[in-house]
Short mmCIF file of C-alpha atoms in Angstrom, two decimals:
data_model
loop_
_atom_site.label_atom_id
_atom_site.label_comp_id
_atom_site.label_asym_id
_atom_site.label_seq_id
_atom_site.Cartn_x
_atom_site.Cartn_y
_atom_site.Cartn_z
CA MET A 1 46.27 47.72 54.46
CA ALA A 2 44.48 44.69 55.93
CA VAL A 3 43.33 42.05 53.43
CA ILE A 4 40.92 39.45 54.83
CA LEU A 5 39.76 36.27 53.09
CA GLY A 6 36.31 35.24 54.33
CA ILE A 7 35.02 31.65 54.07
CA GLU A 8 31.37 30.63 54.59
CA SER A 9 30.21 26.99 54.52
CA SER A 10 27.60 26.63 57.27
CA CYS A 11 24.80 25.12 55.19
CA ASP A 12 24.28 24.82 51.43
CA GLU A 13 26.20 27.80 50.07
CA THR A 14 29.96 27.76 49.56
CA SER A 15 31.12 31.37 49.60
CA ALA A 16 34.39 33.31 49.60
CA SER A 17 35.00 37.03 49.91
CA ILE A 18 37.88 39.48 49.98
CA CYS A 19 37.68 42.44 52.37
CA ILE A 20 40.32 45.19 52.12
CA ASP A 21 40.36 47.75 54.93
CA GLY A 22 36.68 47.22 55.67
CA LYS A 23 35.54 47.32 52.04
CA ILE A 24 34.23 44.27 50.19
CA PHE A 25 36.02 43.72 46.88
CA SER A 26 34.49 40.35 45.98
CA ASN A 27 31.74 38.07 47.24
CA VAL A 28 31.40 34.76 45.36
CA ILE A 29 28.59 32.34 46.23
CA ALA A 30 28.27 28.79 44.88
CA THR A 31 24.71 27.61 45.54
CA GLN A 32 24.00 23.88 45.73
CA ALA A 33 21.05 22.95 43.51
CA ILE A 34 21.23 19.24 44.35
CA HIS A 35 19.01 19.58 47.43
CA ALA A 36 15.91 20.70 45.51
CA LYS A 37 14.81 17.19 44.56
CA TYR A 38 14.92 16.12 48.22
CA GLY A 39 12.79 19.01 49.48
CA GLY A 40 15.48 20.22 51.90
CA VAL A 41 19.19 20.28 52.62
CA VAL A 42 20.81 16.83 52.86
CA PRO A 43 23.85 17.30 55.16
CA GLU A 44 26.08 14.66 53.56
CA LEU A 45 25.43 15.99 50.06
CA ALA A 46 26.10 19.53 51.29
CA SER A 47 29.48 18.49 52.68
CA ARG A 48 30.50 16.82 49.41
CA ALA A 49 29.42 19.84 47.37
CA HIS A 50 31.44 22.14 49.64
CA GLN A 51 34.51 20.01 48.99
CA GLN A 52 33.98 20.39 45.25
CA ASN A 53 33.27 24.13 45.38
CA ILE A 54 35.64 25.52 47.99
CA ILE A 55 38.85 25.87 45.93
CA PRO A 56 37.31 27.32 42.73
CA THR A 57 35.16 29.68 44.83
CA VAL A 58 38.16 31.04 46.72
CA GLU A 59 40.19 31.35 43.51
CA GLU A 60 37.37 33.33 41.89
CA ALA A 61 37.06 35.65 44.90
CA ILE A 62 40.80 36.39 44.77
CA ARG A 63 40.67 36.96 41.00
CA LEU A 64 37.71 39.35 41.19
CA ALA A 65 39.37 41.35 43.98
CA LYS A 66 42.44 41.71 41.71
CA ILE A 67 44.89 40.65 44.39
CA HIS A 68 47.38 37.81 44.79
CA LYS A 69 46.93 35.19 47.50
CA ASN A 70 50.26 36.30 48.99
CA GLN A 71 48.65 39.66 49.86
CA ILE A 72 46.07 38.09 52.19
CA ASP A 73 46.78 39.01 55.83
CA ALA A 74 44.29 36.73 57.62
CA VAL A 75 41.61 34.09 56.99
CA ALA A 76 38.18 34.40 58.63
CA PHE A 77 35.84 31.42 58.58
CA THR A 78 32.43 30.41 59.89
CA ARG A 79 33.03 28.25 62.95
CA GLY A 80 29.32 27.79 63.71
CA PRO A 81 26.46 27.37 64.13
CA GLY A 82 25.54 25.17 61.16
CA LEU A 83 25.80 21.67 59.73
CA LEU A 84 28.87 20.05 61.26
CA GLY A 85 30.10 18.38 58.06
CA ALA A 86 29.63 21.55 56.04
CA LEU A 87 31.41 23.66 58.65
CA LEU A 88 34.27 21.15 58.73
CA VAL A 89 35.05 21.76 55.05
CA GLY A 90 35.34 25.53 55.48
CA THR A 91 37.21 25.25 58.77
CA SER A 92 39.72 22.76 57.34
CA PHE A 93 40.36 24.88 54.27
CA ALA A 94 40.81 28.05 56.34
CA LYS A 95 43.23 26.32 58.72
CA SER A 96 45.25 24.90 55.83
CA PHE A 97 45.41 28.23 54.02
CA ALA A 98 46.46 30.10 57.16
CA LEU A 99 49.06 27.47 58.04
CA ALA A 100 50.55 27.46 54.53
CA ARG A 101 50.76 31.26 54.41
CA ASN A 102 51.69 31.64 58.13
CA ILE A 103 48.92 34.20 58.68
CA PRO A 104 46.34 34.63 61.48
CA LEU A 105 43.17 32.53 61.66
CA ILE A 106 39.89 34.19 62.73
CA ASP A 107 36.78 32.27 63.81
CA VAL A 108 33.41 33.94 63.21
CA ASN A 109 29.97 33.27 64.69
CA HIS A 110 27.56 32.93 61.76
CA MET A 111 24.69 34.76 63.48
CA GLN A 112 26.93 37.63 64.61
CA ALA A 113 28.14 37.91 61.02
CA HIS A 114 24.57 38.29 59.72
CA ILE A 115 24.19 41.29 62.03
CA LEU A 116 27.59 42.75 61.14
CA ALA A 117 26.65 42.63 57.44
CA HIS A 118 25.13 46.05 58.19
CA PHE A 119 28.67 47.44 58.37
CA ILE A 120 29.50 46.52 54.79
CA ASP A 121 27.74 49.50 53.19
CA ASP A 122 26.42 52.90 54.23
CA PRO A 123 24.29 53.89 56.01
CA LYS A 124 25.41 51.99 59.09
CA PRO A 125 23.46 51.69 62.36
CA SER A 126 24.78 53.28 65.53
CA PHE A 127 25.36 51.34 68.77
CA PRO A 128 23.22 50.28 70.46
CA PHE A 129 20.74 48.99 67.89
CA LEU A 130 18.16 46.22 67.71
CA CYS A 131 18.48 43.53 65.06
CA LEU A 132 15.83 41.01 64.13
CA THR A 133 17.80 38.04 62.79
CA VAL A 134 15.57 35.71 60.80
CA SER A 135 16.82 32.67 58.91
CA GLY A 136 16.07 29.02 58.25
CA GLY A 137 17.53 27.98 61.59
CA HIS A 138 17.29 31.06 63.82
CA THR A 139 14.84 33.76 64.82
CA GLN A 140 16.17 36.22 67.39
CA ILE A 141 15.83 39.78 68.58
CA VAL A 142 19.33 40.95 69.47
CA LEU A 143 20.45 44.08 71.31
CA VAL A 144 23.74 44.99 69.62
CA LYS A 145 25.86 47.04 72.03
CA ASP A 146 29.14 46.77 70.10
CA TYR A 147 30.64 44.69 67.29
CA PHE A 148 30.96 41.60 69.49
CA ASP A 149 28.85 42.59 72.50
CA MET A 150 25.38 41.28 71.69
CA GLU A 151 22.49 40.24 73.95
CA ILE A 152 19.65 38.00 72.77
CA LEU A 153 16.41 39.53 74.08
CA GLY A 154 14.09 36.94 72.55
CA GLN A 155 14.23 33.90 70.29
CA THR A 156 12.09 31.14 68.87
CA LEU A 157 10.94 28.36 71.17
CA ASP A 158 10.52 25.90 68.29
CA ASP A 159 10.61 26.52 64.53
CA ALA A 160 12.48 29.48 63.06
CA ALA A 161 10.71 31.88 60.70
CA GLY A 162 12.55 30.43 57.71
CA GLU A 163 11.47 26.93 58.75
CA ALA A 164 7.88 28.14 58.99
CA PHE A 165 8.05 29.39 55.41
CA ASP A 166 9.70 26.24 54.05
CA LYS A 167 7.49 23.79 55.95
CA THR A 168 4.40 25.71 54.90
CA ALA A 169 5.60 25.54 51.30
CA LYS A 170 5.62 21.74 51.60
CA ILE A 171 2.03 21.82 52.84
CA LEU A 172 1.17 23.98 49.82
CA ASN A 173 2.96 21.57 47.43
CA LEU A 174 5.53 24.21 46.45
CA PRO A 175 9.07 23.04 45.56
CA TYR A 176 12.13 23.68 47.74
CA PRO A 177 13.24 26.30 48.63
CA GLY A 178 9.67 27.36 49.33
CA GLY A 179 10.14 30.66 51.17
CA PRO A 180 10.89 32.76 48.05
CA LEU A 181 7.98 31.11 46.20
CA ILE A 182 5.53 32.00 48.99
CA ASP A 183 6.82 35.58 48.74
CA LYS A 184 6.32 35.55 44.96
CA HIS A 185 2.74 34.27 45.18
CA ALA A 186 1.93 36.56 48.10
CA GLN A 187 2.56 39.65 45.98
CA HIS A 188 -0.52 38.75 43.92
CA GLY A 189 -2.81 37.67 46.77
CA ASN A 190 -5.08 39.08 49.46
CA PRO A 191 -3.35 38.93 52.88
CA GLU A 192 -6.73 39.02 54.64
CA ALA A 193 -8.29 36.15 52.69
CA TYR A 194 -7.70 33.58 55.45
CA ARG A 195 -7.51 34.30 59.17
CA LEU A 196 -4.56 32.57 60.81
CA PRO A 197 -3.78 32.66 64.55
CA GLU A 198 -1.01 34.69 66.14
CA PRO A 199 0.68 32.75 68.98
CA GLN A 200 0.39 34.46 72.36
CA ILE A 201 3.91 33.94 73.70
CA GLN A 202 5.01 35.99 76.69
CA GLY A 203 8.00 38.30 76.55
CA LEU A 204 10.01 38.64 73.36
CA ASP A 205 10.17 34.95 72.40
CA PHE A 206 8.57 33.48 69.26
CA SER A 207 6.72 30.30 68.31
CA PHE A 208 5.81 29.14 64.82
CA SER A 209 4.94 25.46 65.25
CA GLY A 210 1.28 26.19 66.12
CA LEU A 211 0.89 28.43 63.10
CA LYS A 212 2.25 25.69 60.83
CA THR A 213 -0.35 23.26 62.27
CA ALA A 214 -3.14 25.81 61.81
CA ILE A 215 -2.17 26.24 58.15
CA LEU A 216 -2.22 22.45 57.63
CA TYR A 217 -5.70 22.13 59.17
CA MET A 218 -7.01 25.08 57.17
CA VAL A 219 -5.78 23.57 53.89
CA GLN A 220 -7.23 20.15 54.77
CA ARG A 221 -10.56 21.73 55.66
CA GLU A 222 -10.77 23.74 52.44
CA GLU A 223 -9.69 20.79 50.26
CA LYS A 224 -12.64 18.76 51.57
CA LEU A 225 -14.88 21.43 50.05
CA ASN A 226 -12.81 21.98 46.89
CA ALA A 227 -10.25 19.42 45.71
CA ASN A 228 -8.56 22.15 43.64
CA PHE A 229 -8.42 24.62 46.54
CA LEU A 230 -4.64 25.21 46.45
CA GLN A 231 -4.56 25.47 42.68
CA ASP A 232 -7.42 27.99 42.71
CA HIS A 233 -6.34 30.09 45.71
CA ILE A 234 -2.56 29.72 46.08
CA ASP A 235 -1.89 33.48 45.86
CA ASP A 236 -4.36 34.31 48.65
CA VAL A 237 -3.12 31.47 50.86
CA CYS A 238 0.52 32.57 50.47
CA ALA A 239 -0.39 36.20 51.11
CA SER A 240 -2.26 35.23 54.30
CA VAL A 241 0.60 33.03 55.52
CA GLN A 242 3.25 35.65 54.81
CA SER A 243 1.20 38.40 56.43
CA ARG A 244 0.84 36.40 59.65
CA ILE A 245 4.54 35.42 59.87
CA VAL A 246 5.54 39.04 59.29
CA SER A 247 3.09 40.31 61.92
CA ILE A 248 4.43 37.82 64.48
CA LEU A 249 7.97 39.03 63.84
CA LEU A 250 7.26 42.75 63.81
CA ASN A 251 4.90 42.82 66.77
CA LYS A 252 7.69 41.38 68.92
CA LEU A 253 10.21 43.78 67.41
CA LYS A 254 7.91 46.70 68.19
CA LYS A 255 7.65 45.49 71.78
CA ALA A 256 11.45 45.22 72.06
CA ALA A 257 11.90 48.75 70.70
CA LYS A 258 9.40 50.10 73.22
CA GLU A 259 11.02 48.28 76.14
CA THR A 260 14.59 49.30 75.27
CA GLY A 261 13.94 52.76 73.85
CA VAL A 262 16.28 51.98 70.95
CA LYS A 263 15.47 53.76 67.68
CA ASP A 264 17.99 52.16 65.30
CA ILE A 265 16.28 48.99 64.06
CA ALA A 266 17.79 46.44 61.66
CA ILE A 267 16.94 43.06 60.15
CA ALA A 268 19.33 40.34 59.00
CA GLY A 269 19.38 36.75 57.78
CA GLY A 270 17.84 34.96 54.82
CA VAL A 271 14.23 35.87 55.65
CA SER A 272 15.18 39.57 55.66
CA ALA A 273 15.05 39.26 51.85
CA ASN A 274 11.27 38.73 52.10
CA SER A 275 9.48 41.60 50.37
CA GLY A 276 6.57 41.61 52.80
CA LEU A 277 8.85 41.89 55.82
CA ARG A 278 10.93 44.65 54.24
CA LYS A 279 7.85 46.64 53.23
CA GLU A 280 6.13 46.36 56.62
CA LEU A 281 9.31 47.20 58.55
CA LEU A 282 9.79 50.37 56.51
CA ALA A 283 6.15 51.35 57.14
CA MET A 284 6.53 50.66 60.86
CA GLY A 285 9.74 52.68 60.88
CA GLU A 286 7.91 55.71 59.54
CA ARG A 287 5.09 55.24 62.03
CA TYR A 288 7.33 55.00 65.10
CA LYS A 289 10.17 57.30 63.92
CA TRP A 290 12.74 54.50 63.76
CA ASN A 291 15.97 54.55 61.79
CA VAL A 292 15.51 51.36 59.75
CA PHE A 293 18.42 49.40 58.26
CA ILE A 294 17.83 46.67 55.69
CA PRO A 295 20.78 44.86 54.04
CA LYS A 296 21.15 44.44 50.29
CA PHE A 297 19.69 41.18 49.01
CA GLU A 298 23.16 39.71 48.38
CA TYR A 299 24.03 40.14 52.06
CA CYS A 300 20.77 38.63 53.41
CA THR A 301 21.35 34.98 52.58
CA ASP A 302 24.47 33.10 53.68
CA ASN A 303 27.53 34.79 52.17
CA ALA A 304 31.22 35.25 52.89
CA ALA A 305 31.17 39.06 52.75
CA MET A 306 29.57 39.13 56.20
CA ILE A 307 32.24 36.67 57.44
CA ALA A 308 34.99 38.85 55.97
CA ILE A 309 33.64 42.08 57.51
CA ALA A 310 33.30 40.38 60.91
CA GLY A 311 36.80 38.99 60.46
CA TYR A 312 38.11 42.47 59.68
CA GLN A 313 36.73 43.82 62.96
CA LYS A 314 38.34 40.92 64.83
CA TYR A 315 41.62 41.48 62.97
CA LEU A 316 41.73 45.07 64.24
CA ILE A 317 41.65 43.84 67.85
CA LYS A 318 43.92 40.82 67.11
CA ASP A 319 41.26 38.29 68.12
CA PHE A 320 42.80 35.17 66.56
CA VAL A 321 42.50 31.40 67.11
CA GLY A 322 45.01 28.58 66.86
CA GLN A 323 45.25 25.54 64.61
CA ASP A 324 43.51 23.43 67.26
CA VAL A 325 40.19 25.20 66.57
CA GLY A 326 37.26 23.05 65.46
CA PRO A 327 33.76 23.71 64.06
CA LEU A 328 30.74 23.96 66.36
CA ALA A 329 27.29 22.87 65.14
CA ARG A 330 25.84 24.85 68.05
CA MET A 331 27.52 28.11 68.93
CA HIS A 332 26.21 30.69 71.36
CA MET A 333 26.26 34.35 70.43
#
């Protein structure tokens, strides 16, 4: 029996999880509300909150899994990418725990873990599969050949999809985090109310900075005609914005599927919780005879269950690191 403690602290969620023989027995997430009044994550505040949350979060994960800390066989932690100060808290705790218990230490790539979250529950994709990873900091199309053999086929050249949602929310005077609020308003609006451009980027790469600018100019133009434009038309604006971001993502994914011939298609990352993206991907899957895999909502945003499941796979092949390991703000897949 292999018992893995997973630690996630890459941004503004402190999370701990217990994985036993590939099954998740607990997944505790402490979300930091302090950033809302600043309209975005403040790195120094995130680091301090992680320091406050890490011990009680781990204790709760162990309690819910109904095990004793002495039963833990290895500690897996997010090494990167992410905010350096936030990563340092999780890395330091994991190193200390492993050293005190004299158990192996496992470093995990955050973006690989998002993809491997698909191996927490059934059904599971078969190798090779394509995964569209969409979060606040990353937008990538990844060809997943094996658990740790992944090739990035395309990625954003500027803003990530999650950034596009959050920055647009600021333009629309919506509070942080704005992505879920755009999704909420979009469900009551007309996605064809306002025509927004789709960037013509060659290959499988993405760009969202031009779209963000187009949204700003559209809002400014409409507000000259009606000072209450956003108040009167917020649902339609959000629906139009969401529809365009989703179409940008899925048109590239469709191109990748055609070029590779892969039929198992997955999404991962915080933006994979977006209802519009989930709905359109399922519809596209039916149209093109894809096997579509969408994670549960609790495994979309940053969480330690995905770190624990990735750590479990590394534990099986004895892929461990030493006490000299350090966090990496930038970490290649």
